[in-house]
JSON list of C-alpha atoms in Angstrom, two decimals:
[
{"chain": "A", "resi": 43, "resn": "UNK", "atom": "CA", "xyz": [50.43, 33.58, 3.11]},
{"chain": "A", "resi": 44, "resn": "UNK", "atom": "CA", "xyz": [52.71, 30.91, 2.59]},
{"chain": "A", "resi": 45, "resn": "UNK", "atom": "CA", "xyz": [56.67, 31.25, 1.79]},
{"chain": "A", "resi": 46, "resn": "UNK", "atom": "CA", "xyz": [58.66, 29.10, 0.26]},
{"chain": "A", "resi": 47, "resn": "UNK", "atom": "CA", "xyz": [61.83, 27.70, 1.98]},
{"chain": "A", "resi": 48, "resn": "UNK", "atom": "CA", "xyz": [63.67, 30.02, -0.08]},
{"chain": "A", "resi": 49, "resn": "UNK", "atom": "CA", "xyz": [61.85, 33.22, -0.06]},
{"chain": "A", "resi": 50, "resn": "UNK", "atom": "CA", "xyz": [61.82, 34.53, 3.60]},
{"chain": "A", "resi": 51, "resn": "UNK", "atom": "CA", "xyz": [59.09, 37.18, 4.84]},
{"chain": "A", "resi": 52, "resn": "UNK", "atom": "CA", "xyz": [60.34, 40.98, 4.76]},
{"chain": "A", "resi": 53, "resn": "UNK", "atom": "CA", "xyz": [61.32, 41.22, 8.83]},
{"chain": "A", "resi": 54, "resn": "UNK", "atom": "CA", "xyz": [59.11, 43.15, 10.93]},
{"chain": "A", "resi": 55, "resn": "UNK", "atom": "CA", "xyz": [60.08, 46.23, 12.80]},
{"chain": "A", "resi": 56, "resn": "UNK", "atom": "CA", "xyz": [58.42, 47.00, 15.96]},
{"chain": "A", "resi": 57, "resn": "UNK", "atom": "CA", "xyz": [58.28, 50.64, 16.44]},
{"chain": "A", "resi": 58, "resn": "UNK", "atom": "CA", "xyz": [56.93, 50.36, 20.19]},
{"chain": "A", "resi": 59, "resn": "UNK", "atom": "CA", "xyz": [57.38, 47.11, 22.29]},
{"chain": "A", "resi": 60, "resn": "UNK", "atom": "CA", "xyz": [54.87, 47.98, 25.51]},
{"chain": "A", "resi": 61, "resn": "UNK", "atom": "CA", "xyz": [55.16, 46.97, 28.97]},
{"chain": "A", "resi": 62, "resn": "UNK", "atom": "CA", "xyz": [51.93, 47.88, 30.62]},
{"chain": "A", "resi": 63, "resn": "UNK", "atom": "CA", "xyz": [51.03, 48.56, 34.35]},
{"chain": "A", "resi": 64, "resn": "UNK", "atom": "CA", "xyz": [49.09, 45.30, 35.57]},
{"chain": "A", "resi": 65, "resn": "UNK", "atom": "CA", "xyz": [48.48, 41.99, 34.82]},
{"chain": "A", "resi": 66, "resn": "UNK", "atom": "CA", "xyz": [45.09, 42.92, 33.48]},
{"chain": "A", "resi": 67, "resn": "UNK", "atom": "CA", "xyz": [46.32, 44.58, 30.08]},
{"chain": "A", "resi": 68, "resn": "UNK", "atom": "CA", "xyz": [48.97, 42.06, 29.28]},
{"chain": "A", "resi": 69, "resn": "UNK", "atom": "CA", "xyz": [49.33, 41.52, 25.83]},
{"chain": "A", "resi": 70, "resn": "UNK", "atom": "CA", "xyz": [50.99, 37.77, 25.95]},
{"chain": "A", "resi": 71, "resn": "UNK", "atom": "CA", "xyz": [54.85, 38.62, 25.15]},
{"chain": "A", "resi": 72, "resn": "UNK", "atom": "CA", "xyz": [55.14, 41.85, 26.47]},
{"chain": "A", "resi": 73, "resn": "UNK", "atom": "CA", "xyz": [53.95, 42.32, 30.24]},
{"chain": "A", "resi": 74, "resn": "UNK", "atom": "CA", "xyz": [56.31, 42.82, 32.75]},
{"chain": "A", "resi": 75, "resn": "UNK", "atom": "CA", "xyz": [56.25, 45.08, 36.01]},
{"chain": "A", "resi": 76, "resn": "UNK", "atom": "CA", "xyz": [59.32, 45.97, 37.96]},
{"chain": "A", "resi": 77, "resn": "UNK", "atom": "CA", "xyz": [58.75, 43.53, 41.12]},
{"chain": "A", "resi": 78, "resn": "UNK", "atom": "CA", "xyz": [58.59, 40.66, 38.25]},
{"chain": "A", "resi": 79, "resn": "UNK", "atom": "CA", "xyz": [61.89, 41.98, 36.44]},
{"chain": "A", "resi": 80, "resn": "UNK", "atom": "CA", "xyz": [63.90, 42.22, 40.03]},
{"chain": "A", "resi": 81, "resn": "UNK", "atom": "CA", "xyz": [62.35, 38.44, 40.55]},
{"chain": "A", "resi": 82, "resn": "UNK", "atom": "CA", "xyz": [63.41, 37.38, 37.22]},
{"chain": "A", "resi": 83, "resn": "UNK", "atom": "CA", "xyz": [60.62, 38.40, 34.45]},
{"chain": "A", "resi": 84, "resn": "UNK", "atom": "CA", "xyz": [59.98, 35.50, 31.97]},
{"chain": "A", "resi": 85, "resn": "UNK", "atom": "CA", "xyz": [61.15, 36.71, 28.23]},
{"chain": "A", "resi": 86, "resn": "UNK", "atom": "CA", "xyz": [62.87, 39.93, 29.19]},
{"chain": "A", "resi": 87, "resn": "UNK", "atom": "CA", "xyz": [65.15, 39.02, 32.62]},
{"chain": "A", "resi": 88, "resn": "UNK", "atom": "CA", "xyz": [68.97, 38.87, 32.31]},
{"chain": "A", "resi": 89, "resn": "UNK", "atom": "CA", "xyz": [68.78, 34.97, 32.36]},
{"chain": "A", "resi": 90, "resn": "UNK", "atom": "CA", "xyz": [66.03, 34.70, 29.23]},
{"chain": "A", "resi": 91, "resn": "UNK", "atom": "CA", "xyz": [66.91, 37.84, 27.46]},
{"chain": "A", "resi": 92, "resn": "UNK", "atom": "CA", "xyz": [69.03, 35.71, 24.91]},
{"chain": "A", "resi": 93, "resn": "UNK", "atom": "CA", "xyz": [66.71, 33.56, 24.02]},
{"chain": "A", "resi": 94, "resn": "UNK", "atom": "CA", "xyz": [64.09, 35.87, 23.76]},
{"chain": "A", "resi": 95, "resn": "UNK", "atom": "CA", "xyz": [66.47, 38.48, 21.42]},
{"chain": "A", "resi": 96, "resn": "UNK", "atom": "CA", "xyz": [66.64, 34.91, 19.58]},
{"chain": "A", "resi": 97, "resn": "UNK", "atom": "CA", "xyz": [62.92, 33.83, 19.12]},
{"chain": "A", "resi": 98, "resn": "UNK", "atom": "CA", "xyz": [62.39, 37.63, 17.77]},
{"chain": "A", "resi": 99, "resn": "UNK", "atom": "CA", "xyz": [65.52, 37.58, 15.17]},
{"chain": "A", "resi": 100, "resn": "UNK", "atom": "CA", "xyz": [64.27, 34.24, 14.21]},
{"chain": "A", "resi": 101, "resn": "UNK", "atom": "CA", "xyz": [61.04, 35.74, 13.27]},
{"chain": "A", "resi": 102, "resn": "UNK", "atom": "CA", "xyz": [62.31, 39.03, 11.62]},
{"chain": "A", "resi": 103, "resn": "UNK", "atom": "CA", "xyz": [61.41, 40.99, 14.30]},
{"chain": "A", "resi": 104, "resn": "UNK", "atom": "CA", "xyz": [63.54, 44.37, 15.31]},
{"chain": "A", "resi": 105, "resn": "UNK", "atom": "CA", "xyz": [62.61, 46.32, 18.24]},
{"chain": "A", "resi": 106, "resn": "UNK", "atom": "CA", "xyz": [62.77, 49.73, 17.89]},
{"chain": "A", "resi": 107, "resn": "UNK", "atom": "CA", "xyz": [61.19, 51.41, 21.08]},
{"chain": "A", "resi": 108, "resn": "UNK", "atom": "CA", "xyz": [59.89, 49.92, 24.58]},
{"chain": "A", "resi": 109, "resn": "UNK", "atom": "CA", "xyz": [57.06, 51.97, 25.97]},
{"chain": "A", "resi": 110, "resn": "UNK", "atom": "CA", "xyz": [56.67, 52.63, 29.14]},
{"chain": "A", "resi": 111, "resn": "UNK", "atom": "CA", "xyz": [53.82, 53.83, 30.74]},
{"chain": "A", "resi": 112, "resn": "UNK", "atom": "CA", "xyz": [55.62, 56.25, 32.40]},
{"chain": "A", "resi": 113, "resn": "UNK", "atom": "CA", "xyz": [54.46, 60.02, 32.93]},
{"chain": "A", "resi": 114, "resn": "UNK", "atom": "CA", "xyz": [55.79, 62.75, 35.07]},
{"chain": "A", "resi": 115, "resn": "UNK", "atom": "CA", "xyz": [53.46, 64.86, 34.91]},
{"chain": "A", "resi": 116, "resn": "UNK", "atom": "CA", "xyz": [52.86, 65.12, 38.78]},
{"chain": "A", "resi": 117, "resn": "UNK", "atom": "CA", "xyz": [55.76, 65.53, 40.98]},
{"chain": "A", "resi": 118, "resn": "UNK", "atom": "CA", "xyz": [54.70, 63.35, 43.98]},
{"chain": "A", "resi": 119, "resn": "UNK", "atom": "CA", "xyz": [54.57, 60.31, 41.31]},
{"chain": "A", "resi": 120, "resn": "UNK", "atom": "CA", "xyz": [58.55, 60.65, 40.22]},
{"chain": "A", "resi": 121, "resn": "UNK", "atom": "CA", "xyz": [59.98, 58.19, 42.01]},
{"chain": "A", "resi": 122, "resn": "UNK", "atom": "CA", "xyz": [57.60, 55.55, 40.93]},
{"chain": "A", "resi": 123, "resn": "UNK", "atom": "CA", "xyz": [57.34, 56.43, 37.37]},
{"chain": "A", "resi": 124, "resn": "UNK", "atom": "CA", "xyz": [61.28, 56.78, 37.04]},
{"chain": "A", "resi": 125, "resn": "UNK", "atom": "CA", "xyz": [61.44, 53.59, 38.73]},
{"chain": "A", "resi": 126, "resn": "UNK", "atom": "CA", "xyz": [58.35, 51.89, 36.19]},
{"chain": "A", "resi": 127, "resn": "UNK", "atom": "CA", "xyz": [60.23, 53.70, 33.07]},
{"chain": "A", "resi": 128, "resn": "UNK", "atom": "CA", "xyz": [63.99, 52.17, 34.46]},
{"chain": "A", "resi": 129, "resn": "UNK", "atom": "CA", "xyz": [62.39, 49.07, 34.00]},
{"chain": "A", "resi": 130, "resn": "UNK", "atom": "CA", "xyz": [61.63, 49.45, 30.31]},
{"chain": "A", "resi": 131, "resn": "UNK", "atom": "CA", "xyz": [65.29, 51.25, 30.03]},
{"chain": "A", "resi": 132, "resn": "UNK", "atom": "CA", "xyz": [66.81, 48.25, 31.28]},
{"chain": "A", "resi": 133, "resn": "UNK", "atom": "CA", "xyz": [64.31, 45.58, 28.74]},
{"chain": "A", "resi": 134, "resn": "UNK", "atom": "CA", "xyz": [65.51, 48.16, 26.03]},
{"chain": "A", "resi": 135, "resn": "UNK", "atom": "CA", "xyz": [69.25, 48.07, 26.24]},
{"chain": "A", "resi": 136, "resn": "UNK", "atom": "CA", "xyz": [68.85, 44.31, 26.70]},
{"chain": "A", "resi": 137, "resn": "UNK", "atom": "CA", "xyz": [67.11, 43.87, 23.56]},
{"chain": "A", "resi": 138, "resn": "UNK", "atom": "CA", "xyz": [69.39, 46.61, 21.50]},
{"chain": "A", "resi": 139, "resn": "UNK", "atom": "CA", "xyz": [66.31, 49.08, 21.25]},
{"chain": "A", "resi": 140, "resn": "UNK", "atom": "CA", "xyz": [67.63, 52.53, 21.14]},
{"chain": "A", "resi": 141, "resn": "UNK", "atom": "CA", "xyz": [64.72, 54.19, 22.94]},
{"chain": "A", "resi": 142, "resn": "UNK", "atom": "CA", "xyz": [62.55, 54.17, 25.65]},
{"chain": "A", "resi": 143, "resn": "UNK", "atom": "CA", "xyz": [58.99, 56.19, 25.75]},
{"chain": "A", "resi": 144, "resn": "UNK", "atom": "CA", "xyz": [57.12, 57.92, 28.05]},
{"chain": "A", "resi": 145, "resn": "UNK", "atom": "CA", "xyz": [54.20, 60.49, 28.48]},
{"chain": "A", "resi": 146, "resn": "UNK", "atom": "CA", "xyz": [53.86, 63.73, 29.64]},
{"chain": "A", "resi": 147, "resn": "UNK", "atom": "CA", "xyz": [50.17, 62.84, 30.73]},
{"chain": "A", "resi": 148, "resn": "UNK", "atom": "CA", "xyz": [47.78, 65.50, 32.05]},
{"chain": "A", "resi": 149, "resn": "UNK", "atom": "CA", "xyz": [47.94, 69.66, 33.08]},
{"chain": "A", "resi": 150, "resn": "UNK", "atom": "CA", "xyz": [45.96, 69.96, 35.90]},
{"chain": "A", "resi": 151, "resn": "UNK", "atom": "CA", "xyz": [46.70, 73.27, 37.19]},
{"chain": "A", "resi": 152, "resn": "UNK", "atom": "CA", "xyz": [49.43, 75.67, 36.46]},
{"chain": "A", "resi": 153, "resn": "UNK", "atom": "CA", "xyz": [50.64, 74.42, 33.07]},
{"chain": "A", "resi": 154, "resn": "UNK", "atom": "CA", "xyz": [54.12, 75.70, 33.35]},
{"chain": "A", "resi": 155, "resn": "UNK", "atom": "CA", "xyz": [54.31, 73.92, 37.33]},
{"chain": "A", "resi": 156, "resn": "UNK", "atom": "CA", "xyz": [53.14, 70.53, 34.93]},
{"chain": "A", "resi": 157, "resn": "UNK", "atom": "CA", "xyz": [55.92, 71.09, 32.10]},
{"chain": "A", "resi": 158, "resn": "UNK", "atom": "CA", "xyz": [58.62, 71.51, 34.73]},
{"chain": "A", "resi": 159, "resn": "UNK", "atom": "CA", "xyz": [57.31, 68.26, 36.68]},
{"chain": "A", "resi": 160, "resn": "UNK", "atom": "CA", "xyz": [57.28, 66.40, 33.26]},
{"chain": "A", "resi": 161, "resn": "UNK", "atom": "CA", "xyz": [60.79, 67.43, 31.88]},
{"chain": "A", "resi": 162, "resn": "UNK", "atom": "CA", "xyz": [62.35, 67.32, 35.38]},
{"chain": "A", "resi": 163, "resn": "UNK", "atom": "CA", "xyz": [61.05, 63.97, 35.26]},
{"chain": "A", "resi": 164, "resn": "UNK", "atom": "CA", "xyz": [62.56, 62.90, 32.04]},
{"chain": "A", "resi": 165, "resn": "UNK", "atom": "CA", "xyz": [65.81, 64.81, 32.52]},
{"chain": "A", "resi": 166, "resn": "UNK", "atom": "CA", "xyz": [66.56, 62.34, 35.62]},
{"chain": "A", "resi": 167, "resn": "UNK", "atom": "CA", "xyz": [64.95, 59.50, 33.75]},
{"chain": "A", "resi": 168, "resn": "UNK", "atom": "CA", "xyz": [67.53, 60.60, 30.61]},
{"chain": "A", "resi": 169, "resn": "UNK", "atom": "CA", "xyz": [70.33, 60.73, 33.33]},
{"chain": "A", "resi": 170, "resn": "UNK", "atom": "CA", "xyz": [70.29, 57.29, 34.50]},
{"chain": "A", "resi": 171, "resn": "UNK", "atom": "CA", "xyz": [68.76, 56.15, 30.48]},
{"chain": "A", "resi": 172, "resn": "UNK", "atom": "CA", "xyz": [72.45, 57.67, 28.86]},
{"chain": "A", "resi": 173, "resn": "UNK", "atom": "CA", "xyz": [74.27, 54.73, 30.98]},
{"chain": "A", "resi": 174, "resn": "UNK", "atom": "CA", "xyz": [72.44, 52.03, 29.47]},
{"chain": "A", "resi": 175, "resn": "UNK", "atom": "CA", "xyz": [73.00, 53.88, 25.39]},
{"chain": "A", "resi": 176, "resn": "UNK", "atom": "CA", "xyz": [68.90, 54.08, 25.79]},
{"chain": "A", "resi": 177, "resn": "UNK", "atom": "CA", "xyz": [67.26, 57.82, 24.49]},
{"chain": "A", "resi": 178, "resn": "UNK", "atom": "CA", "xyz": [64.23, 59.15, 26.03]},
{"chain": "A", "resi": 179, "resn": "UNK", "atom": "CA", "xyz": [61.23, 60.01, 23.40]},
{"chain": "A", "resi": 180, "resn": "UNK", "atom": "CA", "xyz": [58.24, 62.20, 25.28]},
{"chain": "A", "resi": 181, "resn": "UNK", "atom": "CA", "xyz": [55.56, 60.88, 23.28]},
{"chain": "A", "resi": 182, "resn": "UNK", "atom": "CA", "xyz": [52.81, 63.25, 21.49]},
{"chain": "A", "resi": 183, "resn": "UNK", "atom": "CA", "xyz": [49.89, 62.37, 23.77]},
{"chain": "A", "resi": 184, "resn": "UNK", "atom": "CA", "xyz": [47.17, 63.77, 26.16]},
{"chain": "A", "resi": 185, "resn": "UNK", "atom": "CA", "xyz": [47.76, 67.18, 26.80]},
{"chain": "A", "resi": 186, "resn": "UNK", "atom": "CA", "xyz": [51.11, 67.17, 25.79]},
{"chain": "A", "resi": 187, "resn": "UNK", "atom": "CA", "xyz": [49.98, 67.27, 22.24]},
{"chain": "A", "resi": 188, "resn": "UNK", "atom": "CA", "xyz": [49.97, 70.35, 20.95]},
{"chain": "A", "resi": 189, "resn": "UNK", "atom": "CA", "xyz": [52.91, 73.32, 20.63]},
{"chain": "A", "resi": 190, "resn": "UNK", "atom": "CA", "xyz": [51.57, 75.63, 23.18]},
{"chain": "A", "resi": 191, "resn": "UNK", "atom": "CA", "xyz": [51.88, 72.30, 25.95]},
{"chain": "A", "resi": 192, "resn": "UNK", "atom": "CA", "xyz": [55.66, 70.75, 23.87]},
{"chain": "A", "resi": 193, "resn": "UNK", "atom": "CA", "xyz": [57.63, 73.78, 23.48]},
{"chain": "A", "resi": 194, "resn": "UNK", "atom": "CA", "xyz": [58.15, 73.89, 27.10]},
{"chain": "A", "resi": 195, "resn": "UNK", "atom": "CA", "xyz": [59.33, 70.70, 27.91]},
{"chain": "A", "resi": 196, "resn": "UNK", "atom": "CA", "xyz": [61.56, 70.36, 24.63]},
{"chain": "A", "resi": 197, "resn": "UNK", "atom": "CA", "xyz": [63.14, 73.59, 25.48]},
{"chain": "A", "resi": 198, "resn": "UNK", "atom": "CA", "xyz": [64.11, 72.72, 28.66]},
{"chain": "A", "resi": 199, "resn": "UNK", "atom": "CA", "xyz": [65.23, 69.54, 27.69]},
{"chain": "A", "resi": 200, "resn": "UNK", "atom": "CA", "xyz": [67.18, 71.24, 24.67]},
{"chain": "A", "resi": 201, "resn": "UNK", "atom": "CA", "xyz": [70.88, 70.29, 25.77]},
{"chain": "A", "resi": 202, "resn": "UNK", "atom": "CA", "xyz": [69.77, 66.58, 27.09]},
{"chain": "A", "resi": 203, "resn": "UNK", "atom": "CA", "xyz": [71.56, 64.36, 24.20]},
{"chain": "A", "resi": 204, "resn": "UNK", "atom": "CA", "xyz": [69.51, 61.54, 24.70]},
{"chain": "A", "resi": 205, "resn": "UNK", "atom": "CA", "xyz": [65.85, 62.99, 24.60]},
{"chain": "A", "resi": 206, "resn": "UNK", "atom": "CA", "xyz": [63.35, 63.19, 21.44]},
{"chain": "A", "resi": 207, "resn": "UNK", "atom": "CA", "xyz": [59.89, 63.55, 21.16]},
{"chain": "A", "resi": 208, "resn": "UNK", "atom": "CA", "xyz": [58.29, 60.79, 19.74]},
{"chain": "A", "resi": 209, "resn": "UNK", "atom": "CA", "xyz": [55.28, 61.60, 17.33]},
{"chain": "A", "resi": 210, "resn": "UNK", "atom": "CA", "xyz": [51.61, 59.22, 18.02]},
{"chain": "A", "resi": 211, "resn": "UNK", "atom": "CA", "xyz": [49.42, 61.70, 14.96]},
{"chain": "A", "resi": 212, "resn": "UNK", "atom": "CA", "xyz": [46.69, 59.81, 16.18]},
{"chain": "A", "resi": 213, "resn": "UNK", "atom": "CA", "xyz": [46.99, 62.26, 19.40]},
{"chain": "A", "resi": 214, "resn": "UNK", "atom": "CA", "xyz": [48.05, 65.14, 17.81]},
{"chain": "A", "resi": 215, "resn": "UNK", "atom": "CA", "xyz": [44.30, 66.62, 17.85]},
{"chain": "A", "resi": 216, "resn": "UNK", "atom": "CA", "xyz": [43.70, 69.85, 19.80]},
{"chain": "A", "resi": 217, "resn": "UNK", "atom": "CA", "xyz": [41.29, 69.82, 22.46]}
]
């Protein structure tokens, strides 16, 4: 479609910005790992983050969420995935985005030992998130996808001010 230099294109909201794992699923603008960000990430680093909050307002483009591919889930993992999800904290309050999300993931074993890894996990990933202004969303995915697996995990997380639950319906299917 073509626009005339007086009619502009309705801007573009993007509801998740992702920053996956490896180097293998980049998706051109939006790859970054935590070794590149702390060795000064092209389009999301403290010294480009201007002119890549430009390029995107130039092209009516408002991001809304960062993903991270974050899950706590298993408890010998924290450390990593709080560090992976800081990451996408840090890209988010850069870029203005008021959230952050991450997964539950998987129960393998006891299922309430799982929900109190995973919202452990996010209540110290929401702890270090509220100094940036960034909330947490647990998004609706794997087996944290139906009431019986949430419930948990919002409940304990029921007085954390910057957590929500962000809803993916195309993983809201019981097993």
């Amino acid at each position: 479609t073509e626009y005339s230099s007086k009619v502009r294109p309705p801007p573009v909201i993007v509801n998740t910005l992702f920053l996956p794992r490896t180097e293998n699923s980049l998706s051109s603008f939006a790859y970054l790992s935590a070794e590149e960000e702390k060795n000064g990430a092209p389009y999301f680093s403290e010294s480009e983050i201007e002119n890549t909050k430009r390029i995107l307002s130039e092209n009516g483009i408002s991001v809304r969420v960062v993903g991270a591919s974050a899950s706590f889930d298993t408890r010998e993992k924290h450390e990593t995935n709080l560090s992976e999800a800081m990451v996408a904290v840090r890209v988010a309050a850069r870029l203005g985005a008021p959230y952050v999300r991450v997964f539950g993931n998987r129960i393998k074993g006891d299922a309430f030992e799982v929900a109190k890894n995973v919202s452990d996990g996010i209540a110290a990933l929401c702890a270090q998130a509220e100094n940036f202004g960034v909330t947490v969303l647990l998004e609706v995915h794997g087996d944290f996808n139906r009431e019986e697996t949430l419930a948990p995990v919002i409940s304990a997380l029921s007085d954390v001010k910057n957590f929500g639950v962000i809803w993916d319906i195309a993983h809201s299917h019981t097993h």
